[in-house]
Every structure is written in C-alpha cells, then in structure tokens.
Coordinates of C-alpha atoms in Angstrom, one line a residue:
X1 CA 91.5 -41.7 -45.1
X2 CA 93.1 -45.4 -45.2
X3 CA 96.5 -43.8 -43.8
X4 CA 94.6 -42.1 -40.6
X5 CA 92.7 -45.4 -39.8
X6 CA 96.1 -47.4 -39.9
X7 CA 97.5 -44.8 -37.8
X8 CA 94.8 -44.9 -35.2
X9 CA 94.4 -48.8 -35.6
X10 CA 98.2 -48.7 -34.7
X11 CA 97.7 -46.4 -31.6
X12 CA 95.0 -48.7 -30.4
X13 CA 97.2 -51.4 -30.5
X14 CA 100.2 -50.0 -28.8
X15 CA 98.2 -48.6 -26.2
X16 CA 96.8 -52.3 -25.2
X17 CA 100.2 -53.8 -25.6
X18 CA 101.9 -51.2 -23.5
X19 CA 99.0 -50.5 -20.9
X20 CA 100.3 -53.0 -18.2
X21 CA 103.6 -50.9 -18.2
X22 CA 101.4 -48.2 -17.2
X23 CA 99.1 -49.6 -14.5
X24 CA 99.0 -47.6 -11.4
X25 CA 99.0 -49.1 -8.0
X26 CA 96.4 -48.1 -5.5
X27 CA 98.2 -46.8 -2.4
X28 CA 97.3 -44.6 0.8
X29 CA 97.2 -40.5 0.6
X30 CA 100.1 -39.6 3.0
X31 CA 100.3 -36.1 4.3
X32 CA 103.7 -34.5 4.6
X33 CA 104.7 -36.2 7.5
X34 CA 106.6 -33.0 9.2
X35 CA 108.5 -33.8 12.3
X36 CA 110.2 -31.4 14.6
X37 CA 112.9 -32.5 16.9
X38 CA 114.9 -30.5 19.3
X39 CA 118.9 -30.5 19.1
X40 CA 119.8 -28.5 22.1
X41 CA 118.0 -25.5 23.7
X42 CA 117.8 -23.5 20.7
X43 CA 118.2 -25.3 17.9
X44 CA 115.7 -27.7 16.1
X45 CA 115.7 -30.2 13.2
X46 CA 112.8 -30.1 11.0
X47 CA 112.0 -32.9 8.5
X48 CA 109.1 -33.7 6.0
X49 CA 108.1 -35.6 3.2
X50 CA 108.1 -35.3 -0.6
X51 CA 105.7 -37.7 -2.3
X52 CA 106.4 -39.9 -4.9
X53 CA 103.8 -38.1 -7.0
X54 CA 105.0 -34.7 -6.7
X55 CA 106.4 -33.0 -9.2
X56 CA 110.0 -33.0 -9.7
X57 CA 110.4 -29.0 -9.6
X58 CA 108.6 -28.8 -6.5
X59 CA 109.6 -26.7 -3.7
X60 CA 108.9 -25.7 -0.1
X61 CA 108.8 -22.7 2.3
X62 CA 108.8 -23.5 5.9
X63 CA 107.1 -21.9 8.7
X64 CA 107.3 -21.2 12.6
X65 CA 104.9 -20.2 14.8
X66 CA 105.7 -19.1 18.2
X67 CA 103.5 -19.5 21.2
X68 CA 100.5 -17.4 19.7
X69 CA 102.3 -15.0 17.3
X70 CA 102.0 -15.0 13.4
X71 CA 103.8 -17.6 11.4
X72 CA 106.9 -16.5 10.3
X73 CA 108.6 -17.9 7.0
X74 CA 112.3 -19.5 8.4
X75 CA 113.8 -19.9 4.6
X76 CA 115.1 -17.2 2.3
X77 CA 114.9 -18.9 -0.8
X78 CA 112.5 -22.0 -1.5
X79 CA 113.7 -25.1 -0.1
X80 CA 114.6 -27.2 -3.6
X81 CA 117.4 -29.5 -2.4
X82 CA 116.5 -31.3 0.6
X83 CA 113.3 -31.7 2.7
X84 CA 115.1 -31.0 6.2
X85 CA 116.1 -27.9 7.9
X86 CA 118.0 -26.6 11.1
X87 CA 116.1 -23.8 12.6
X88 CA 118.5 -22.2 15.1
X89 CA 117.7 -19.6 17.5
X90 CA 114.6 -21.2 18.7
X91 CA 113.1 -19.4 22.1
X92 CA 113.3 -22.7 24.3
X93 CA 110.5 -21.7 26.7
X94 CA 108.0 -20.9 24.5
X95 CA 105.8 -23.5 22.3
X96 CA 106.9 -23.5 18.7
X97 CA 104.7 -24.9 15.8
X98 CA 106.2 -25.8 12.5
X99 CA 104.3 -26.5 8.9
X100 CA 105.7 -26.4 5.3
X101 CA 103.7 -24.9 1.9
X102 CA 104.4 -26.7 -1.4
X103 CA 105.5 -24.2 -3.9
X104 CA 104.7 -25.0 -7.8
X105 CA 105.1 -22.9 -10.4
X106 CA 105.7 -19.8 -8.0
X107 CA 102.4 -20.1 -6.1
X108 CA 102.1 -21.7 -2.6
X109 CA 99.9 -24.4 -1.9
X110 CA 97.8 -25.7 1.1
X111 CA 99.9 -25.9 4.3
X112 CA 100.9 -29.2 5.9
X113 CA 99.8 -30.3 9.2
X114 CA 101.7 -28.6 11.7
X115 CA 104.0 -30.4 14.7
X116 CA 104.2 -29.0 17.9
X117 CA 107.2 -28.6 20.0
X118 CA 105.8 -27.6 23.8
X119 CA 107.7 -25.0 26.0
X120 CA 110.6 -26.5 27.6
X121 CA 109.9 -30.0 25.9
X122 CA 112.7 -32.2 26.8
X123 CA 115.6 -32.5 24.6
X124 CA 115.0 -36.0 23.1
X125 CA 115.6 -37.8 20.0
X126 CA 112.0 -39.5 19.7
X127 CA 108.6 -39.5 20.1
X128 CA 106.8 -41.4 23.0
X129 CA 104.1 -43.4 22.7
X130 CA 102.3 -44.6 26.2
X131 CA 101.2 -48.0 25.9
X132 CA 98.7 -50.1 27.5
X133 CA 100.8 -53.4 28.1
X134 CA 99.1 -56.0 29.7
X135 CA 100.6 -57.7 32.6
X136 CA 103.0 -60.1 32.1
X137 CA 103.3 -59.0 28.3
X138 CA 106.1 -57.2 26.4
X139 CA 105.7 -55.1 23.4
X140 CA 107.2 -56.7 20.3
X141 CA 106.8 -56.5 16.5
X142 CA 104.9 -53.5 15.3
X143 CA 103.5 -52.5 11.9
X144 CA 102.1 -49.4 10.4
X145 CA 99.3 -48.2 8.3
X146 CA 96.8 -45.3 7.8
X147 CA 93.7 -47.0 10.2
X148 CA 91.7 -43.8 10.1
X149 CA 92.2 -41.7 6.9
X150 CA 94.1 -38.7 8.0
X151 CA 97.1 -39.3 5.8
X152 CA 99.5 -40.3 8.8
X153 CA 100.5 -43.6 10.3
X154 CA 99.1 -45.3 13.2
X155 CA 100.5 -48.2 14.8
X156 CA 99.7 -51.7 15.2
X157 CA 101.5 -53.5 17.9
X158 CA 102.0 -57.1 18.9
X159 CA 102.1 -57.8 22.6
X160 CA 103.4 -61.1 23.5
X161 CA 103.3 -62.8 26.5
X162 CA 104.6 -66.3 27.5
X163 CA 105.7 -67.7 24.1
X164 CA 107.0 -71.2 22.5
X165 CA 109.0 -72.1 20.0
X166 CA 107.2 -74.5 17.6
X167 CA 109.8 -77.2 18.6
X168 CA 108.9 -77.0 22.3
X169 CA 105.8 -78.3 24.4
X170 CA 104.2 -75.9 27.0
X171 CA 101.5 -73.6 26.8
X172 CA 101.5 -69.9 25.7
X173 CA 99.6 -66.8 26.8
X174 CA 97.2 -65.7 23.8
X175 CA 98.7 -63.1 21.1
X176 CA 97.3 -59.7 21.8
X177 CA 97.3 -56.8 19.3
X178 CA 96.7 -53.1 19.9
X179 CA 96.2 -50.2 17.8
X180 CA 97.5 -46.4 18.8
X181 CA 97.7 -43.2 17.0
X182 CA 101.4 -41.4 16.8
X183 CA 100.3 -38.9 20.0
X184 CA 99.6 -42.1 22.0
X185 CA 95.7 -42.0 21.4
X186 CA 94.5 -45.8 22.3
X187 CA 92.3 -46.8 19.2
X188 CA 91.6 -50.6 20.0
X189 CA 93.0 -54.3 21.1
X190 CA 92.2 -57.7 19.7
X191 CA 93.0 -60.8 21.7
X192 CA 93.3 -64.2 19.6
X193 CA 92.5 -66.2 22.5
X194 CA 94.1 -69.6 23.9
X195 CA 93.5 -71.1 20.4
X196 CA 96.6 -69.4 18.9
X197 CA 99.7 -70.1 20.3
X198 CA 102.0 -67.4 20.8
X199 CA 105.8 -67.4 19.0
X200 CA 108.0 -66.2 16.2
X201 CA 106.6 -68.5 13.5
X202 CA 102.8 -68.9 14.5
X203 CA 101.2 -65.2 14.1
X204 CA 102.3 -63.0 10.9
X205 CA 99.8 -60.1 10.8
X206 CA 99.6 -58.3 7.8
X207 CA 98.7 -54.0 8.0
X208 CA 97.7 -52.7 4.6
X209 CA 94.9 -50.8 2.8
X210 CA 93.3 -54.1 0.9
X211 CA 90.2 -52.8 -0.5
X212 CA 91.4 -49.3 -1.9
X213 CA 89.4 -47.1 0.6
X214 CA 92.6 -45.2 1.9
X215 CA 92.1 -46.8 5.2
X216 CA 94.1 -49.9 6.2
X217 CA 92.8 -53.3 7.2
X218 CA 94.7 -55.8 9.5
X219 CA 94.8 -59.6 8.6
X220 CA 95.8 -62.5 10.3
X221 CA 94.9 -66.2 11.4
X222 CA 92.4 -66.9 14.2
X223 CA 90.7 -69.3 15.9
X224 CA 87.8 -70.1 18.1
X225 CA 87.6 -67.6 21.2
X226 CA 89.6 -64.8 19.2
X227 CA 88.0 -61.6 20.2
X228 CA 87.8 -58.6 18.0
X229 CA 87.9 -54.7 18.9
X230 CA 84.5 -54.5 19.5
X231 CA 84.3 -57.6 21.9
X232 CA 82.8 -59.8 19.3
X233 CA 84.1 -63.6 19.7
X234 CA 85.0 -65.3 16.5
X235 CA 83.9 -69.3 16.6
X236 CA 83.0 -70.8 19.8
X237 CA 84.6 -69.5 23.0
X238 CA 83.9 -72.7 25.1
X239 CA 86.3 -74.8 22.9
X240 CA 90.0 -75.7 24.2
X241 CA 91.9 -77.4 21.3
X242 CA 95.2 -77.2 23.2
X243 CA 96.9 -80.7 23.7
X244 CA 98.7 -82.3 26.6
X245 CA 102.0 -80.5 25.4
X246 CA 100.3 -77.4 24.7
X247 CA 100.5 -77.6 21.0
X248 CA 97.3 -76.6 18.9
X249 CA 97.0 -79.4 16.3
X250 CA 93.1 -79.7 16.0
X251 CA 89.9 -77.4 15.5
X252 CA 89.1 -74.8 13.2
X253 CA 91.7 -72.4 11.8
X254 CA 90.3 -69.4 10.4
X255 CA 91.6 -66.1 8.4
X256 CA 90.1 -62.9 9.6
X257 CA 90.0 -59.4 8.1
X258 CA 90.0 -56.8 11.0
X259 CA 88.9 -52.9 10.5
X260 CA 91.6 -50.5 10.9
X261 CA 89.4 -48.1 12.6
X262 CA 87.8 -50.0 15.0
X263 CA 89.4 -53.8 15.3
X264 CA 86.0 -55.2 14.6
X265 CA 86.1 -58.5 12.6
X266 CA 84.8 -57.7 8.8
X267 CA 85.1 -60.8 7.8
X268 CA 86.0 -64.5 8.3
X269 CA 86.9 -67.5 6.1
X270 CA 88.5 -70.9 6.6
X271 CA 92.0 -70.8 6.3
X272 CA 93.7 -72.4 3.6
X273 CA 95.7 -74.7 3.5
X274 CA 94.1 -76.6 6.6
X275 CA 96.6 -78.7 8.5
X276 CA 95.9 -81.9 6.9
X277 CA 98.3 -84.6 7.4
X278 CA 100.4 -83.3 10.2
X279 CA 103.4 -85.5 9.3
X280 CA 103.4 -84.0 5.6
X281 CA 105.2 -81.0 5.9
X282 CA 108.6 -81.9 6.6
X283 CA 110.8 -83.9 8.9
X284 CA 112.0 -82.9 12.4
X285 CA 115.7 -83.2 11.4
X286 CA 118.3 -85.2 9.8
X287 CA 116.6 -88.6 10.6
X288 CA 114.3 -88.2 7.7
X289 CA 111.1 -89.0 9.5
X290 CA 107.8 -87.1 9.4
X291 CA 107.3 -84.7 12.1
X292 CA 104.0 -85.9 14.1
X293 CA 104.6 -83.1 17.2
X294 CA 103.3 -80.1 15.2
X295 CA 106.5 -78.3 14.8
X296 CA 106.6 -78.1 10.7
X297 CA 102.9 -77.6 10.2
X298 CA 102.8 -74.6 11.9
X299 CA 105.4 -72.7 10.2
X300 CA 103.7 -69.7 8.8
X301 CA 104.7 -66.7 6.5
X302 CA 102.5 -64.0 5.2
X303 CA 102.8 -61.0 2.8
X304 CA 101.0 -58.5 0.7
X305 CA 101.5 -58.1 -3.1
X306 CA 99.8 -56.3 -6.0
X307 CA 99.3 -59.5 -8.0
X308 CA 97.1 -57.9 -11.0
X309 CA 99.4 -54.6 -10.8
X310 CA 96.6 -52.4 -9.3
X311 CA 95.0 -53.7 -6.4
X312 CA 96.6 -55.2 -3.2
X313 CA 96.0 -58.6 -2.2
X314 CA 96.9 -60.6 0.8
X315 CA 99.2 -64.2 1.1
X316 CA 98.9 -66.5 3.8
X317 CA 101.5 -69.3 3.6
X318 CA 102.1 -72.5 5.4
X319 CA 105.2 -74.8 5.4
X320 CA 108.8 -74.4 4.1
X321 CA 110.8 -77.3 5.5
X322 CA 108.6 -79.6 3.1
X323 CA 105.5 -78.9 1.9
X324 CA 104.7 -75.4 0.9
X325 CA 101.5 -74.0 0.5
X326 CA 100.9 -70.2 -0.2
X327 CA 97.2 -68.9 -0.7
X328 CA 96.3 -65.4 -2.3
X329 CA 93.1 -63.6 -1.1
X330 CA 91.4 -60.6 -2.0
X331 CA 89.3 -58.3 0.1
X332 CA 87.3 -56.4 -2.2
X333 CA 83.9 -54.4 -1.3
X334 CA 83.2 -56.0 1.7
X335 CA 84.1 -59.9 0.4
X336 CA 87.1 -62.0 1.2
X337 CA 87.8 -64.2 -1.7
X338 CA 90.2 -66.7 -2.7
X339 CA 92.1 -65.7 -5.6
X340 CA 94.5 -68.7 -6.0
X341 CA 96.5 -71.6 -4.3
X342 CA 100.1 -72.7 -4.9
X343 CA 100.6 -76.2 -3.1
X344 CA 104.0 -78.1 -3.7
X345 CA 102.2 -81.1 -2.2
X346 CA 105.0 -83.3 -1.7
X347 CA 108.8 -83.8 -1.2
X348 CA 108.8 -85.0 -5.2
X349 CA 107.9 -81.5 -6.1
X350 CA 111.5 -79.3 -6.2
X351 CA 109.4 -76.1 -4.8
X352 CA 109.0 -78.4 -1.8
X353 CA 111.7 -77.6 1.2
X354 CA 112.7 -74.1 -0.4
X355 CA 111.0 -71.7 1.9
X356 CA 112.7 -69.2 4.7
X357 CA 111.5 -68.3 8.2
X358 CA 110.8 -65.2 5.9
X359 CA 109.9 -63.6 2.5
X360 CA 109.9 -60.9 0.2
X361 CA 108.0 -59.4 -2.3
X362 CA 108.8 -57.9 -5.7
X363 CA 107.9 -57.3 -9.5
X364 CA 110.8 -59.7 -10.4
X365 CA 109.5 -59.9 -14.3
X366 CA 108.8 -56.1 -14.9
X367 CA 105.0 -56.6 -15.8
X368 CA 103.7 -54.2 -13.3
X369 CA 102.7 -57.3 -11.1
X370 CA 104.3 -58.8 -7.8
X371 CA 106.1 -62.1 -7.4
X372 CA 106.8 -63.7 -3.9
X373 CA 110.4 -64.5 -3.5
X374 CA 109.8 -67.4 -1.1
X375 CA 113.3 -68.0 0.2
X376 CA 115.0 -70.1 -2.6
X377 CA 112.2 -70.2 -5.1
X378 CA 109.6 -67.8 -6.6
X379 CA 106.0 -67.9 -7.2
X380 CA 104.5 -65.8 -10.0
X381 CA 101.6 -63.4 -9.9
X382 CA 99.2 -65.9 -11.2
X383 CA 100.1 -68.3 -8.6
X384 CA 102.1 -70.4 -10.6
X385 CA 105.8 -71.2 -9.7
X386 CA 107.9 -69.2 -11.6
X387 CA 111.2 -71.2 -10.6
X388 CA 112.9 -73.0 -8.2
X389 CA 116.7 -72.7 -7.2
X390 CA 117.0 -75.4 -5.3
X391 CA 119.2 -73.5 -2.9
X392 CA 117.5 -74.9 0.5
X393 CA 115.8 -73.4 3.5
X394 CA 117.4 -70.2 4.9
X395 CA 117.0 -67.4 7.7
X396 CA 117.9 -64.5 5.8
X397 CA 116.9 -62.9 2.5
X398 CA 117.5 -59.4 0.7
X399 CA 116.1 -58.7 -2.7
X400 CA 116.7 -55.3 -4.6
X401 CA 119.2 -54.1 -7.4
X402 CA 122.0 -55.2 -5.4
X403 CA 124.4 -55.1 -8.6
X404 CA 123.3 -51.9 -10.8
X405 CA 125.9 -53.8 -13.6
X406 CA 123.4 -56.6 -13.5
X407 CA 119.8 -55.8 -15.5
X408 CA 117.1 -56.3 -12.9
X409 CA 116.9 -57.1 -9.5
X410 CA 119.3 -59.8 -7.6
X411 CA 118.5 -62.1 -4.7
X412 CA 121.1 -62.8 -1.7
X413 CA 120.3 -65.2 1.1
X414 CA 122.0 -67.8 3.3
X415 CA 121.2 -71.1 3.8
X416 CA 121.0 -73.8 6.1
X417 CA 122.2 -77.6 6.3
X418 CA 118.9 -79.4 6.2
X419 CA 117.7 -82.9 6.3
X420 CA 121.1 -84.1 5.4
X421 CA 121.1 -81.6 2.1
X422 CA 124.3 -79.7 1.0
X423 CA 124.9 -76.7 -0.8
X424 CA 126.4 -73.2 -0.8
X425 CA 125.6 -71.3 2.8
X426 CA 125.2 -68.0 0.8
X427 CA 124.5 -67.3 -2.6
X428 CA 123.1 -64.4 -5.3
X429 CA 120.9 -65.3 -7.8
X430 CA 118.8 -63.2 -10.8
X431 CA 115.5 -62.4 -9.4
X432 CA 114.1 -63.2 -12.9
X433 CA 115.1 -66.1 -13.6
X434 CA 116.8 -68.2 -10.5
X435 CA 120.2 -68.3 -12.3
X436 CA 122.8 -68.5 -9.7
X437 CA 125.2 -65.6 -10.0
X438 CA 127.8 -66.3 -7.1
X439 CA 127.9 -68.7 -4.4
X440 CA 130.1 -69.3 -1.3
X441 CA 130.6 -71.3 2.2
X442 CA 130.0 -74.5 0.3
X443 CA 128.3 -77.1 2.5
X444 CA 128.5 -74.6 5.8
X445 CA 125.3 -74.0 7.5
X446 CA 125.1 -70.2 7.7
X447 CA 122.4 -68.5 9.7
X448 CA 122.6 -65.0 9.2
X449 CA 123.3 -62.5 6.3
X450 CA 122.9 -59.0 4.9
X451 CA 123.6 -57.1 1.7
X452 CA 123.0 -53.5 0.7
X453 CA 125.2 -50.8 -0.2
X454 CA 127.0 -49.8 3.3
X455 CA 130.4 -48.8 1.7
X456 CA 129.9 -45.0 0.8
X457 CA 132.9 -45.0 -1.7
X458 CA 131.6 -48.0 -3.6
X459 CA 128.9 -48.4 -6.0
X460 CA 126.3 -51.2 -5.6
X461 CA 125.3 -53.5 -2.8
X462 CA 127.8 -55.3 -0.3
X463 CA 127.4 -58.8 1.4
X464 CA 128.5 -60.1 4.8
X465 CA 127.4 -63.4 6.8
X466 CA 128.3 -65.1 9.5
X467 CA 131.6 -66.8 9.4
X468 CA 132.2 -64.7 5.9
X469 CA 135.5 -63.4 8.0
X470 CA 135.4 -59.9 5.5
X471 CA 132.8 -57.8 3.4
X472 CA 132.2 -58.9 -0.1
X473 CA 131.1 -57.2 -3.5
X474 CA 127.9 -58.4 -4.8
X475 CA 130.6 -60.1 -7.7
X476 CA 131.9 -61.8 -4.5
X477 CA 135.3 -60.3 -4.4
X478 CA 136.7 -59.5 -0.7
X479 CA 136.9 -55.6 -0.2
X480 CA 137.4 -55.5 3.2
X481 CA 136.7 -56.3 6.9
X482 CA 133.3 -57.8 8.1
X483 CA 130.8 -55.4 9.7
X484 CA 130.2 -55.1 13.4
X485 CA 126.8 -56.8 12.8
X486 CA 124.7 -58.9 10.6
X487 CA 121.0 -58.2 12.2
X488 CA 119.6 -54.8 10.5
X489 CA 120.2 -51.8 8.3
X490 CA 118.8 -48.4 8.1
X491 CA 119.2 -45.4 6.3
X492 CA 120.3 -42.6 9.1
X493 CA 123.0 -40.1 8.1
X494 CA 123.3 -37.8 5.5
X495 CA 124.9 -39.8 2.5
X496 CA 122.5 -42.2 0.5
X497 CA 124.6 -45.4 2.0
X498 CA 123.0 -47.5 4.5
X499 CA 124.0 -47.7 8.2
X500 CA 124.3 -50.9 10.7
X501 CA 121.4 -51.1 13.1
X502 CA 121.9 -53.9 15.9
X503 CA 119.6 -54.1 19.2
X504 CA 119.6 -50.1 20.2
X505 CA 122.7 -48.6 18.4
X506 CA 123.6 -47.5 15.0
X507 CA 127.0 -47.7 13.7
X508 CA 128.7 -46.8 10.2
X509 CA 130.6 -49.2 8.6
X510 CA 134.5 -48.3 8.8
X511 CA 133.3 -45.3 11.0
X512 CA 132.2 -45.1 14.6
X513 CA 129.0 -45.4 16.4
X514 CA 126.1 -42.9 15.2
X515 CA 123.7 -43.0 17.8
X516 CA 122.6 -45.4 20.7
X517 CA 118.9 -45.1 22.1
X518 CA 119.4 -45.3 25.7
X519 CA 116.3 -46.7 27.7
X520 CA 115.2 -48.4 25.0
X521 CA 115.8 -52.0 23.7
X522 CA 115.0 -54.7 20.7
X523 CA 113.2 -57.5 20.4
X524 CA 113.8 -61.5 20.0
X525 CA 116.5 -62.0 21.7
X526 CA 119.9 -62.4 19.6
X527 CA 118.6 -61.2 16.4
X528 CA 118.2 -57.7 18.6
X529 CA 115.2 -56.8 15.9
X530 CA 113.3 -53.5 16.2
X531 CA 109.6 -53.3 16.7
X532 CA 109.4 -51.6 13.4
X533 CA 112.1 -49.8 11.1
X534 CA 110.4 -47.7 8.2
X535 CA 110.5 -44.4 6.9
X536 CA 107.0 -43.3 8.4
X537 CA 107.6 -39.4 8.6
X538 CA 110.5 -37.0 8.1
X539 CA 112.3 -37.2 4.8
X540 CA 113.4 -40.4 3.3
X541 CA 115.5 -41.5 6.0
X542 CA 114.0 -44.2 8.3
X543 CA 112.6 -44.0 11.8
X544 CA 113.7 -46.6 14.6
X545 CA 110.8 -47.6 17.1
X546 CA 111.8 -49.4 20.3
X547 CA 110.2 -50.5 23.3
X548 CA 111.3 -48.7 26.4
X549 CA 113.0 -50.9 29.1
X550 CA 109.7 -50.5 31.6
X551 CA 107.4 -52.1 28.5
X552 CA 105.2 -49.2 29.2
X553 CA 105.8 -47.3 25.9
X554 CA 107.1 -47.2 22.6
X555 CA 110.4 -44.7 21.5
X556 CA 110.1 -43.6 17.6
X557 CA 113.5 -41.9 16.7
X558 CA 114.5 -40.3 14.2
X559 CA 117.7 -39.0 12.7
X560 CA 118.4 -35.2 13.2
X561 CA 121.4 -35.5 10.7
X562 CA 120.8 -32.9 7.9
X563 CA 121.1 -34.4 4.2
X564 CA 121.4 -32.4 1.0
X565 CA 120.0 -35.6 -0.5
X566 CA 116.4 -35.4 -2.0
X567 CA 114.2 -38.2 -2.4
X568 CA 110.5 -39.0 -2.5
X569 CA 109.3 -41.1 0.8
X570 CA 110.5 -44.6 0.3
X571 CA 106.7 -45.6 1.3
X572 CA 105.9 -44.4 -2.2
X573 CA 108.2 -47.1 -3.4
X574 CA 106.2 -50.3 -3.9
X575 CA 108.5 -52.8 -3.0
X576 CA 109.9 -50.7 -0.2
X577 CA 106.0 -50.2 0.9
X578 CA 105.3 -53.8 1.0
X579 CA 108.4 -54.6 2.9
X580 CA 106.7 -52.7 6.0
X581 CA 104.1 -55.4 6.4
X582 CA 106.0 -58.6 6.2
X583 CA 108.9 -57.1 8.0
X584 CA 107.3 -58.7 10.9
X585 CA 107.1 -61.9 9.2
X586 CA 109.5 -65.0 11.0
X587 CA 113.0 -63.7 11.5
X588 CA 112.7 -60.0 10.6
X589 CA 114.6 -58.4 8.0
X590 CA 115.1 -54.9 6.6
X591 CA 113.2 -53.1 4.0
X592 CA 114.6 -52.8 0.3
X593 CA 113.8 -50.6 -2.6
X594 CA 112.8 -52.0 -5.8
X595 CA 115.6 -50.1 -7.4
X596 CA 119.6 -49.5 -6.5
X597 CA 119.6 -46.8 -3.7
X598 CA 123.0 -45.8 -2.4
X599 CA 126.3 -44.5 -3.4
X600 CA 126.6 -43.7 -7.1
X601 CA 122.7 -43.8 -7.5
X602 CA 120.7 -42.7 -10.5
X603 CA 117.6 -40.5 -9.6
X604 CA 115.0 -42.9 -8.0
X605 CA 112.7 -43.9 -10.9
X606 CA 108.9 -42.3 -10.9
X607 CA 106.7 -44.6 -8.9
X608 CA 103.5 -45.8 -10.7
X609 CA 101.0 -45.0 -7.9
X610 CA 97.6 -43.2 -7.7
X611 CA 96.8 -42.1 -4.1
X612 CA 93.3 -43.3 -2.8
X613 CA 91.5 -40.4 -1.2
X614 CA 90.0 -42.1 1.9
X615 CA 86.1 -42.8 2.4
X616 CA 85.7 -41.3 5.9

C-alpha cells in the first residue's frame, strides 16, 4: 500500500509539473477550405486543408459533381501524400462542384463544403471580392478571421483615404474598415472618424477570436466620433480635436472591441497609455531635443498573444524611439480588462528606444506562453522585460527556427542609425536570451532585410538586406547573389522553400518569374506589400491578396502548382496564426512558423491546440 501511494503521489507531482507543456491553445474551428481553380478549359486544380488536429493517417476522397449529375469519385486510391489534385478532362461548358471526404480507419467521414465552378467561368487564378470602396479611398491592409462561425475566413479591410506620415502636417481622411465574406457579401463598415489620423503608424487593427466563442472580434484605437457597424457613435461626435497642423494631440483616446459579426462596438475603455508628456516619447532626430510635434508620441504597434498559454490577449503598444509602453488586455465574457502594462518610462531604461515599426510574437522560452519580440527587446508573458539587446530601432524583423543547428528560435533584424547611435545594421540573436549570434554592416543605416529558407538546396534560413551585396547563410557566410527584392515572402511552388513576393509578382531565388498578377497592384509605395498574404484556404501554400487597379475589388490569388508535400494548414501553427493579425502592423512583414519550415525540414510538430465550436 505504501509503494502504491508513493507511485500515485509521483504521478500527481509529475502531472502538475508538466501540465503547462500540455496546455492547449483555443483556436478557431476551420473547415476544409477547399478551392478549385481552372488551369485551362479542361483542367482544374483542387486544394484543401489538412488540420493541425487531424490524425497522421488521415486520407481523403475527392468528388466532382457535374451539372445535376451524381457525384463521382476522382481518385482511385485514397489521397494520402498531399492535399491537392489535378482534375483533367473537365467539361468547361457545365457547372462543376467539388468536395472531399476524410477517411479514417477505412471509413469515410462527413463531406466538406463544396466549391462550385460555374459553367464557362473565366480561366483566372484568383477569386474576386467586389468592394464598396468609398469615393477617394483605396483598399489597403487586410486581415482575416472567422467572423460568423461558418468555419471559413472572412476579410476585414482597411480602406484608406488621404493619409499623412506622423512627421507631416495636414489633415487626413477618417480611416474606414469594412468586412466581407469570400463570396463578396458585404457585412459591415466602421468609420473611425476625424479624431483618428490616417497613416501607417496610427491604426493597427487586430482581428482574432479573443473570447473563445469561435467567432472573431476586431480591436483598434478609437476616439470621439467613431461610428460602429450599427451606426452607434462612440464618445462625443461634436468634438474636433485636430489642431492647426492636422495633428490630434488632445482629447480622449479609446480602445474598442467590435463584434466580428456586425461591427457593433461591444466594449470601450480608455486607451493605455495616455499621451502624457508629448515630448517624453523620444527626440525628432539627431539634435537630441524632445519632439513636441506629435511625431513620436503617435507611433503605435499591436499584436495578439497567448499570455496564459490558453486564451488570446490583445496587446496595444505606443512608442519605440524612446519611451515604450505595451498594454495587454483580456476580452472575456463580455468584459474588457487590463492584464498588465509594461512601461520603459524614460531614456535611462535600457528597454527604451529599442522598438521597431513592427513586432512579432513567439514562445521564445518554450513554456507554452507567448512573448512579444519588440524589435531589439523582448517582453515576457507576464509583462516584465525579458531582455534587451541594445541593437536599436529598425524597420524589419523575422523570427523562426532560422538555424536548425542552434537550439530554439532566432531573430534576424535590420537597424537604423538613430539619435546619433551606432552599431550593426543587421544582426541575428537568440530569441530566448537575446545573445547576439552574428552581426554585420557595422555603423550602417539598413532599412530593409529578410530571412528565411529560399535556397531549395540548403538547410536553414538565408538572410539578405539592403546593401548586403549577397545572400548569406544564417551563420553569416556569403553563399550567393543578393535576391531581386527585400520586401516579402510567400510559399507558392511545390517545394518547401519560400519564394520572393514583391509587388504583384512572385520570383524563385536563382530561378525565373513564377507568377505575375496582371491587373492587380500592391500597397504602401516602395514597400510593395500585399493587402495580406496568408494560408487562408487550400493546402499549406499561401494565398496572395491584392487590390485591383480600379480599387473596386480584391483579388485572392492561389497557387495551381501541385506539390507532393503534405503539411497541416499553417494557420494551425500558433506562431504563424498570430503572425496574421500583426501583419498589418506598421511596416508589414511576412508571417513565419514557430518551427523550421524549408528544405530538409523534419516533420512539422503537432500543434497543442483545441478547436472551439462556434457559439452561434
């Protein structure tokens, strides 16, 4: 009996010690995301999702229903080595619908939602979403979330009118947000009003299921005069807080949670932090004087993170040139509450002045809870500073297992010369500890840089940056010519390495052009970033969302290149999924997985997630 008691006690102790390792993150319950795209008049590419919760031995049967006929199975043997298929001999002049049925233990399960190609539909590699673009506005950044609980993504789009950089004077148009289903159905519109300035650094909007009901919310900064999706005004609509320079440096600032279903404002709180001393957020340049023009005080970032390892929180941030504040919020059971506030306070704090025009989120210490990598520093899940590298402000950051030979995750970033500081223009550091592993371009001001596996003959990530004059491995050795662009990345062709996304075209490193989206255009000037790039349907490859030239539609481009590699949807990797809400943050950056994905990769680790049944 004594031995049995000891064994039981050991089991209980072991369970509670290891419990955090087995915490399951709440995530949206997705369908199969099947999509069918014509390759020509008699050939159709079909792709669908494998879920992160699917058993390893799952297989699929694919069916086509032509016109009013019976459904016909297209595969002879269960499809188990990929989640895509080429259907040849398709009748172009008839309607064709496709669906898949999962197979487990020799038995077919419930059919997926079907995807229908209309008779004689255009041979186009994209889906069209018609827009209600306001006069004088341009579709800009987008995000996705399941806004109605149907198991598929909807789009939240930022429509931008006249905008201004923080350093520029002048009035702007009110930022507008619209929501659409993938079939083009318009859902709602939110107008932030004249007391929210338009520009890349002002409005970061987070779309995510924050309360675990299976339906996403949208969260952003609001002010007097914001009008929600139901026509309700937040604050005082009679107030105009714009000064003679068009800046908004007075008046209340709010944080609002909006319903993904309707755009209705569900809760509003005072924004944390308040402006406080306008001049305390950093100098305006090398003169070292405080900035009282409103340039540095209105630099915002935002993200979503699983700070307790189970439930997502939204983190709203202010400042990165000097004082830096991150404020974590929870949206639970209809209440918006402050979780913690990180504040570097002043220039004497080593965490001041280390932020980027962007950020990223990852579990850097492998405790099941997320940290925020805020440029050259990291804030722990509890709101305490984990470390600061002192590498300074920068414009680009990439975090993943960039070096499979080095334990854990790595950070690659580029850095500017700010306020007379000096240091490396590009560097790699350990994401857990902040230890600098490599640095280059000493005392050079580097504006752009990228790191990921783009060479499909080499293990690990490669890195390059403006002025690098070559492609480097993650150890810092030059291994080839510098790629054509330093803007964005995308998984597009059939191998596991990533491709170069720049504007409306996709290129293969040391190869040719793979794809050009004729009739569509990217956003944000020379940055040439997409409205969004993410794995939103089909297999694990990423979709590319661009606006049409006339600004009256979005186009969702998807690959039609077959692959023999089978991976679960990237949206079920927690780090990648959290990369999608922050993709619109500041200077947009591509998403990354929380494990090494590329040439020579091991099997993707099973995600510790639980899928939430929507509460309709």
